[in-house]
Amino acid sequence: MFVNPHIGSPVTAKCCASISFKRSDIIYNQGDAADHWYEIVSGAVRTCFFNRRGQRQVTAFYYGGDVFGVDNCTYVESAEAITDLMVRAHRLCPDDADEICDASGIFRRALDLSRQRVVLLGRKTALQRVAAFILGLPSIGSDGNRRFLPMSRADIADHLCLTIHTVSRIISNLIRNGIIRIENKKFLVINSLEDMLDISGDEQIGAEEKYNTGIAIYNNVVNAQEYRKWIVHKS
Amino acid sequence: MFVNPHIGSPVTAKCCASISFKRSDIIYNQGDAADHWYEIVSGAVRTCFFNRRGQRQVTAFYYGGDVFGVDNCTYVESAEAITDLMVRAHRLCPDDADEICDASGIFRRALDLSRQRVVLLGRKTALQRVAAFILGLPSIGSDGNRRFLPMSRADIADHLCLTIHTVSRIISNLIRNGIIRIENKKFLVINSLEDMLDISGDEQIGAEEKYNTGIAIYNNVVNAQEYRKWIVHKS
DNA sequence: CGCGAAGTTGACATCCGTCAACATGCGTGG
DNA sequence: CCACGCATGTTGACGGATGTCAACTTCGCG
């Protein structure tokens, strides 16, 4: 069994232990035995998946209050600290999985996230991806438009499956157009939420007139009858 | 509660009922109450997800012996018959979920599938996607190289997030180069499995000399130390 | 035989990765 | 405190992959 050097093993208290990590510390590695799950007290984390060819995918970012590392038996991704980090580690035993209230619920959430990523990667342009990513950053303080941006361009690129060049160019463009601005490197302010929503392609139904402008729609809806039915069903 | 017109409700036998569908019949709709799961006796099924803009994603294909529709409460995708279809429908109640051996296991499998799709969409070219898709088709008979290809180009395109034009062009190219051939429209024969594996980018580690030829690798591995550790760990 | 759906193919435009150069920032040591 | 070097980020030029548009062919079905 893999022993996390930062925690030691076994953790005596069933519930939790507080641990701090430094920036770019590894919390656990892909392939390690999944013996703990984590709750972020402060800081930010990225989870990464490396495939056989060495391509890194940043599968998710987590911030204060989030939970990560709820894997089964073996971690399928590794987790690394993006900033200095404080977490509470919880023991994860196969036989007291009920400790985490609903195991299948957690997989379900992961599945939803993954499916969102499929939409993002399969159907969105680089500009739309970056905009959607920025909209998903955690808000800072009471102003909903100030966002925390702790990760590097490489992290963003590997999350959105783009190059750092493209990410950098797009962010520069958004700044040049006055839609966002950067404060102190690690904070991002959205000047025009409306523009961002518009660009990201995530705006609500009801703006049909925009559907065929600007951004390519290239789906091949075959069973349009069903699609119509569903739209009616939802609205 | 939604009543599937093909099944009626409630299904009296707890276990199952055999039902047949015609080509392009809808088995259930996205958003319907998830009251049954299905086992394919013969034929093929596609599951689709429609997003708010009406873009269709074909999330998976299922063939004889496969199980689909194991959702929780509400179907998140719709299921449609690709061919004439025979299934066995099983009642799915929240309280006897143990009937399906392990609910979280099924989510886990769906999650793995979805993560594979993320790799495919984020990191593969159109040619690689089509090749990987063909390799994933079910074999027919004892010859592992004869595959069943029941779905339309539009289905394939919406599954791989490409256009039908690109799919068509790539398949034509593979045929022209003698790597595959089509028999009777609905069957595909792989002439050179080696070439297909090579093209798909799914070949095993150990062919490092190929890593930098032909196909772009554009990941931004930051924590290379960790990556090395993991590779060692796996091999 | 005729018609609509599905598939194929070519010309062209555009997005974004590649390559290259340079700027900026940060940490370390003198 | 400054100098240096490395990591990170920015920007431009260019090309290739793939979407778009259009025309045509093939197929299935009545």
XYZ file of C-alpha atoms (C1' of nucleotides) in Angstrom:
530
model
C 0.000 0.000 0.000
C 1.267 3.424 -0.956
C 2.055 5.669 2.005
C 1.610 9.361 1.437
C 4.783 10.859 2.891
C 2.964 14.046 3.808
C 0.410 12.184 5.896
C 2.045 9.046 7.154
C -0.075 5.984 7.583
C -2.287 5.027 9.127
C -4.006 8.251 10.070
C -5.181 7.457 13.552
C -8.251 9.617 13.724
C -10.908 8.127 11.511
C -12.180 11.523 10.518
C -9.429 13.801 9.456
C -6.056 15.454 9.756
C -5.043 18.922 8.637
C -2.097 19.057 6.272
C -0.381 21.867 4.444
C 1.365 21.655 1.098
C 3.614 24.045 -0.763
C 3.001 25.246 -4.284
C 3.442 22.407 -6.826
C 3.639 19.720 -4.157
C 2.094 16.446 -5.197
C -0.789 15.398 -2.984
C -1.157 11.991 -4.540
C -0.084 10.294 -7.742
C -2.091 8.662 -10.445
C -1.990 4.937 -9.684
C -1.515 5.270 -5.930
C -3.829 3.453 -3.569
C -6.769 5.757 -2.843
C -6.598 5.841 0.934
C -7.744 9.393 1.618
C -10.008 12.049 0.253
C -9.481 15.750 0.810
C -11.304 18.922 1.652
C -9.666 22.234 0.774
C -9.410 24.701 3.627
C -7.508 27.270 1.576
C -5.615 27.348 -1.691
C -6.178 25.633 -5.016
C -5.537 22.209 -6.517
C -5.348 20.750 -9.992
C -6.002 17.117 -10.807
C -4.091 15.718 -13.769
C -4.267 12.641 -15.874
C -1.241 11.504 -17.869
C -1.863 9.151 -20.750
C 0.614 6.676 -22.167
C 2.071 9.171 -24.571
C 2.850 11.569 -21.762
C 0.155 14.036 -22.637
C -1.096 15.790 -19.559
C -4.726 16.614 -19.126
C -5.731 18.877 -16.297
C -9.083 17.316 -15.542
C -10.273 19.775 -12.915
C -9.437 22.643 -10.604
C -10.565 22.754 -6.982
C -10.730 25.688 -4.585
C -11.540 26.415 -0.940
C -14.424 24.269 0.276
C -14.201 21.771 -2.587
C -13.668 18.057 -2.106
C -11.340 15.981 -4.281
C -9.663 12.587 -4.336
C -12.802 10.527 -3.837
C -11.595 7.656 -5.956
C -12.195 3.971 -5.567
C -9.219 1.739 -4.661
C -6.761 3.577 -6.926
C -6.414 7.237 -7.824
C -7.044 7.594 -11.534
C -5.599 11.107 -11.548
C -2.878 12.825 -9.604
C -3.468 15.951 -7.545
C -1.045 18.842 -7.193
C -1.100 22.062 -5.230
C -1.356 25.136 -7.446
C -0.822 27.513 -4.537
C 0.288 26.989 -0.986
C -2.433 24.773 0.302
C -4.203 23.696 3.460
C -6.412 20.600 3.365
C -8.181 18.250 5.727
C -7.492 14.610 4.823
C -10.206 12.047 5.461
C -9.527 8.331 5.645
C -11.248 6.401 2.881
C -11.845 2.721 3.617
C -13.685 0.441 1.211
C -15.909 -0.829 4.045
C -16.923 2.481 5.529
C -17.602 4.192 2.248
C -20.870 5.403 3.740
C -18.712 7.957 5.515
C -18.892 9.867 2.252
C -22.608 10.144 2.149
C -23.314 8.668 -1.263
C -20.548 7.105 -3.311
C -22.555 6.820 -6.503
C -23.535 10.479 -6.113
C -19.910 11.457 -6.235
C -19.309 9.428 -9.375
C -22.408 11.007 -10.802
C -21.019 14.463 -10.205
C -17.708 13.466 -11.754
C -19.611 12.082 -14.719
C -21.553 15.297 -15.164
C -18.318 17.266 -15.068
C -16.727 14.976 -17.591
C -19.721 15.263 -19.910
C -19.509 19.037 -19.704
C -15.886 18.725 -20.745
C -16.953 16.656 -23.722
C -19.274 19.449 -24.861
C -16.539 21.974 -24.293
C -13.872 20.071 -26.202
C -16.034 18.733 -28.974
C -18.229 21.673 -29.726
C -16.487 24.872 -28.691
C -13.865 27.045 -30.312
C -10.793 28.148 -28.414
C -12.419 31.512 -27.669
C -15.561 29.883 -26.330
C -13.529 27.502 -24.188
C -11.491 30.238 -22.602
C -14.592 32.335 -21.949
C -16.420 29.380 -20.410
C -13.365 28.635 -18.297
C -13.159 32.194 -16.983
C -16.855 32.153 -16.128
C -16.222 29.003 -14.114
C -13.514 30.554 -11.948
C -14.449 31.070 -8.306
C -15.673 34.517 -7.283
C -13.726 36.551 -4.773
C -15.550 38.509 -2.106
C -18.976 39.967 -2.654
C -18.281 41.249 -6.157
C -19.318 38.391 -8.428
C -17.119 39.713 -11.190
C -13.794 39.408 -9.391
C -12.377 35.956 -9.988
C -9.456 34.015 -8.574
C -6.978 32.968 -11.259
C -4.230 31.025 -9.464
C -3.159 28.709 -12.284
C -0.586 29.141 -15.023
C -1.318 29.447 -18.730
C 0.009 25.905 -19.147
C -2.535 24.632 -16.626
C -5.340 26.386 -18.467
C -4.089 25.109 -21.814
C -3.887 21.516 -20.626
C -7.360 21.858 -19.141
C -8.932 23.213 -22.318
C -6.769 21.133 -24.687
C -5.222 24.204 -26.296
C -1.682 25.546 -26.495
C -0.381 28.192 -24.114
C 0.003 30.458 -27.136
C -3.640 30.294 -28.028
C -4.697 30.830 -24.415
C -2.373 33.793 -24.086
C -3.518 35.361 -27.355
C -7.181 35.010 -26.456
C -6.781 36.472 -22.990
C -4.806 39.377 -24.475
C -7.607 39.950 -26.954
C -10.285 39.950 -24.277
C -8.245 42.482 -22.339
C -7.615 44.658 -25.410
C -11.369 44.696 -26.059
C -12.071 45.756 -22.498
C -14.145 42.685 -21.683
C -11.894 41.547 -18.829
C -8.883 42.876 -16.969
C -6.150 41.351 -14.809
C -5.266 42.628 -11.330
C -2.094 41.609 -9.543
C -1.498 38.646 -11.865
C -3.722 36.305 -9.882
C -7.066 38.067 -10.087
C -9.299 38.612 -13.053
C -12.140 41.090 -13.309
C -14.999 40.599 -15.719
C -15.982 44.009 -17.056
C -18.827 42.779 -19.203
C -20.520 39.630 -17.985
C -22.979 39.883 -20.839
C -20.227 39.778 -23.436
C -18.566 36.871 -21.697
C -21.758 34.828 -21.613
C -22.347 35.670 -25.225
C -18.861 34.609 -26.257
C -18.857 31.421 -24.212
C -21.915 30.075 -25.968
C -23.500 29.272 -22.618
C -26.240 31.868 -22.739
C -29.789 30.787 -22.024
C -32.291 29.709 -24.620
C -34.368 32.568 -25.899
C -31.730 34.349 -27.917
C -32.492 32.349 -31.023
C -31.551 35.194 -33.280
C -27.971 34.654 -32.234
C -27.946 30.983 -32.995
C -26.794 31.401 -36.548
C -24.518 34.373 -36.164
C -20.896 34.510 -35.342
C -20.283 31.076 -34.005
C -20.505 28.027 -36.180
C -23.156 25.471 -35.435
C -22.238 22.251 -37.109
C -24.309 19.589 -35.491
C -26.056 17.026 -37.582
C -29.399 16.716 -35.904
C -31.037 13.725 -37.446
C -34.005 13.077 -35.283
C -35.206 16.663 -35.267
C -38.638 15.544 -34.212
C -37.239 14.215 -30.994
C -35.162 17.279 -30.466
C -38.203 19.498 -30.764
C -40.047 17.316 -28.318
C -37.270 17.656 -25.815
C -37.048 21.419 -26.141
C -40.771 21.673 -25.490
C -40.389 19.306 -22.571
C -37.723 21.497 -20.976
C -39.138 24.952 -21.424
C -44.335 9.877 -14.332
C -43.503 9.341 -17.972
C -44.966 6.154 -19.442
C -43.021 4.599 -22.250
C -45.673 3.868 -24.883
C -43.720 0.884 -26.111
C -43.695 -0.764 -22.719
C -46.763 0.425 -20.890
C -46.514 0.860 -17.164
C -46.151 -0.679 -14.760
C -44.298 -3.692 -16.073
C -45.757 -6.432 -13.948
C -42.851 -8.834 -13.875
C -40.136 -7.369 -11.719
C -37.429 -8.781 -13.911
C -38.030 -8.085 -17.505
C -40.097 -7.916 -20.655
C -38.959 -8.417 -24.224
C -39.715 -5.549 -26.571
C -38.920 -4.905 -30.190
C -38.318 -1.539 -31.814
C -38.054 -0.462 -35.412
C -35.142 1.450 -36.863
C -35.005 5.031 -35.493
C -37.630 4.360 -32.841
C -37.034 6.250 -29.638
C -36.576 3.978 -26.635
C -36.600 6.788 -24.124
C -36.126 10.541 -24.182
C -33.641 12.739 -22.414
C -35.459 14.061 -19.342
C -37.857 11.146 -18.965
C -38.167 9.346 -15.649
C -35.633 6.522 -15.635
C -37.919 3.612 -14.887
C -36.209 0.864 -16.876
C -32.828 -0.262 -18.019
C -32.246 -2.376 -21.102
C -30.276 -5.320 -22.361
C -29.817 -5.698 -26.114
C -30.812 -9.072 -27.522
C -30.112 -8.064 -31.110
C -29.584 -4.848 -33.031
C -27.834 -1.598 -32.164
C -28.641 1.531 -30.181
C -27.278 5.050 -29.987
C -27.592 7.273 -26.935
C -27.781 10.997 -27.645
C -27.513 14.129 -25.622
C -28.992 17.378 -26.932
C -27.710 20.578 -25.441
C -29.602 23.840 -25.239
C -28.441 24.978 -28.640
C -29.760 21.832 -30.228
C -26.371 20.322 -30.869
C -26.622 16.578 -30.797
C -23.911 14.483 -29.280
C -24.004 10.768 -29.806
C -22.521 9.706 -26.494
C -22.290 5.980 -27.124
C -23.243 3.041 -29.305
C -24.476 -0.252 -27.884
C -24.713 -3.656 -29.526
C -25.978 -7.169 -28.767
C -25.305 -8.126 -25.140
C -24.688 -4.544 -23.997
C -26.673 -2.848 -21.249
C -27.846 0.761 -21.466
C -30.225 3.149 -19.749
C -28.956 2.628 -16.221
C -29.594 6.192 -15.141
C -30.670 7.529 -11.805
C -34.168 9.047 -11.514
C -34.024 10.798 -14.904
C -32.480 9.789 -18.195
C -29.739 12.265 -19.019
C -29.566 11.049 -22.607
C -32.104 9.671 -25.032
C -31.761 6.267 -26.653
C -32.731 5.446 -30.214
C -32.697 2.260 -32.261
C -30.148 2.341 -35.088
C -31.400 -0.912 -36.560
C -34.462 -3.005 -35.910
C -33.983 -3.913 -32.320
C -34.885 -6.480 -29.699
C -34.295 -5.672 -26.042
C -35.196 -6.964 -22.608
C -36.445 -4.185 -20.367
C -35.734 -4.391 -16.644
C -37.639 -2.421 -14.053
C -35.435 0.064 -12.228
C -36.719 1.131 -8.792
C -34.749 3.422 -6.510
C -35.171 0.985 -3.647
C -34.119 -2.195 -5.354
C -31.139 -0.746 -7.088
C -29.135 -3.735 -5.897
C -30.852 -5.583 -8.700
C -28.208 -4.003 -10.886
C -25.270 -5.457 -9.094
C -23.365 -2.282 -8.235
C -24.786 1.141 -9.028
C -21.569 3.051 -8.395
C -19.757 0.540 -10.602
C -21.997 1.483 -13.481
C -21.359 5.185 -12.986
C -17.701 4.366 -12.793
C -17.808 2.654 -16.144
C -19.713 5.568 -17.647
C -17.120 7.918 -16.167
C -14.261 5.930 -17.680
C -15.998 6.019 -21.049
C -16.529 9.734 -20.789
C -12.887 10.305 -19.859
C -11.817 8.333 -22.886
C -13.998 10.598 -24.958
C -12.244 13.607 -23.480
C -8.889 12.229 -24.616
C -10.323 11.477 -28.015
C -11.858 14.901 -28.513
C -9.150 16.966 -26.909
C -6.049 15.261 -28.169
C -6.802 13.435 -31.381
C -7.006 14.540 -34.987
C -9.975 13.632 -37.138
C -8.043 10.763 -38.693
C -7.092 9.363 -35.300
C -10.669 9.663 -34.073
C -12.119 7.789 -37.007
C -9.466 5.072 -36.735
C -10.069 4.671 -33.004
C -13.801 4.553 -33.635
C -13.461 1.807 -36.247
C -11.243 -0.218 -33.920
C -13.995 0.030 -31.320
C -16.698 -1.428 -33.554
C -17.933 -4.877 -32.557
C -16.426 -7.870 -34.349
C -18.600 -10.121 -36.446
C -18.103 -13.876 -36.351
C -14.753 -15.452 -35.690
C -12.763 -13.112 -37.909
C -11.706 -10.301 -35.604
C -11.254 -7.978 -38.536
C -14.857 -7.982 -39.763
C -16.770 -5.243 -37.992
C -20.420 -4.278 -37.769
C -21.054 -0.720 -38.991
C -24.784 -0.116 -38.591
C -24.753 3.638 -38.044
C -24.904 6.533 -40.498
C -22.108 8.967 -41.213
C -24.081 11.566 -39.285
C -24.124 9.314 -36.224
C -20.382 8.810 -36.471
C -19.810 12.528 -36.979
C -21.907 13.486 -33.970
C -20.096 10.875 -31.916
C -16.621 12.074 -32.864
C -17.569 15.768 -33.024
C -16.705 16.071 -36.702
C -18.721 16.858 -39.815
C -20.123 14.160 -42.053
C -17.866 15.513 -44.799
C -14.713 14.939 -42.817
C -15.834 11.456 -41.768
C -16.682 10.579 -45.338
C -13.407 11.911 -46.698
C -11.357 10.020 -44.135
C -13.148 6.723 -44.682
C -12.721 7.162 -48.434
C -9.022 7.736 -47.912
C -8.605 4.650 -45.757
C -10.346 2.621 -48.441
C -8.259 4.150 -51.237
C -5.118 3.244 -49.319
C -6.274 -0.332 -48.885
C -6.324 -0.180 -45.095
C -10.034 -0.984 -44.785
C -12.859 -1.969 -47.121
C -16.646 -1.878 -46.941
C -18.861 -4.891 -47.608
C -22.599 -4.597 -48.164
C -22.740 -1.080 -46.719
C -23.065 -2.260 -43.144
C -19.883 -4.247 -42.695
C -16.328 -3.038 -42.571
C -13.219 -5.157 -42.949
C -9.879 -4.095 -41.548
C -7.181 -5.141 -43.991
C -4.278 -3.905 -41.919
C -4.856 -3.913 -38.182
C -1.314 -2.733 -37.659
C -1.860 0.374 -39.755
C -5.126 1.114 -37.989
C -3.539 0.862 -34.551
C -0.701 3.026 -35.750
C -3.033 5.675 -37.114
C -5.332 5.703 -34.115
C -2.555 6.654 -31.736
C -3.586 3.866 -29.399
C -0.574 1.656 -29.938
C 1.327 0.408 -26.933
C 4.271 2.144 -25.388
C 7.536 0.938 -26.834
C 7.282 2.528 -30.249
C 8.883 5.745 -29.057
C 10.430 6.430 -32.429
C 6.956 7.093 -33.710
C 6.037 9.562 -31.047
C 7.361 12.562 -32.849
C 6.446 11.650 -36.379
C 3.341 12.430 -38.279
C 1.002 13.331 -35.514
C 1.383 16.432 -33.433
C 2.009 16.144 -29.731
C 1.179 19.398 -28.111
C 0.840 18.802 -24.429
C 2.479 21.065 -21.928
C 3.840 18.688 -19.370
C 4.853 20.776 -16.435
C 5.569 18.345 -13.689
C 7.730 16.070 -15.794
C 9.229 14.565 -12.687
C 5.870 13.264 -11.679
C 5.170 11.978 -15.146
C 8.402 10.002 -15.180
C 7.575 8.557 -11.818
C 4.208 7.400 -13.090
C 5.601 5.817 -16.239
C 8.058 3.854 -14.127
C 5.245 2.918 -11.802
C 3.178 1.512 -14.662
C 5.789 -0.436 -16.591
C -39.604 5.406 -62.427
C -39.231 9.182 -59.286
C -38.153 11.401 -55.155
C -35.939 12.355 -50.888
C -32.331 10.876 -47.743
C -27.658 9.742 -47.348
C -23.070 9.873 -48.963
C -19.109 11.702 -51.769
C -16.086 15.029 -53.543
C -13.890 19.541 -54.680
C -12.770 24.511 -53.796
C -12.021 27.598 -50.449
C -11.655 30.008 -45.860
C -10.505 30.059 -41.213
C -8.914 28.581 -36.811
C -5.319 27.292 -34.237
C -0.921 24.717 -33.741
C 4.110 25.380 -34.828
C 8.209 27.853 -34.826
C 10.718 31.662 -33.478
C 11.827 35.782 -31.081
C 11.393 38.536 -27.382
C 9.525 40.419 -22.790
C 8.608 39.957 -18.073
C 9.037 38.264 -13.582
C 11.108 35.909 -9.803
C 14.541 33.767 -7.010
C 19.307 33.247 -5.824
C 23.834 34.529 -5.047
C 27.468 37.961 -5.002
C 21.039 46.221 -3.728
C 22.078 44.569 -8.282
C 23.157 40.894 -11.779
C 22.187 36.831 -13.702
C 19.520 32.979 -15.291
C 15.561 30.325 -15.757
C 10.553 29.897 -15.842
C 6.662 31.987 -17.601
C 4.169 34.732 -20.705
C 3.457 37.466 -25.145
C 3.416 38.241 -29.929
C 4.050 37.614 -35.007
C 4.430 34.817 -39.334
C 3.085 30.844 -41.394
C 0.929 26.403 -42.700
C -2.047 22.506 -42.253
C -6.292 20.460 -40.727
C -10.924 20.724 -40.974
C -15.330 23.294 -41.347
C -18.318 25.593 -45.005
C -20.513 25.818 -49.277
C -21.885 23.743 -53.342
C -22.578 20.237 -56.705
C -23.183 15.778 -57.739
C -23.943 10.638 -57.047
C -25.939 6.679 -54.928
C -29.341 4.301 -52.451
C -33.784 2.953 -50.650
C -38.462 2.908 -50.992
C -43.005 3.605 -52.798
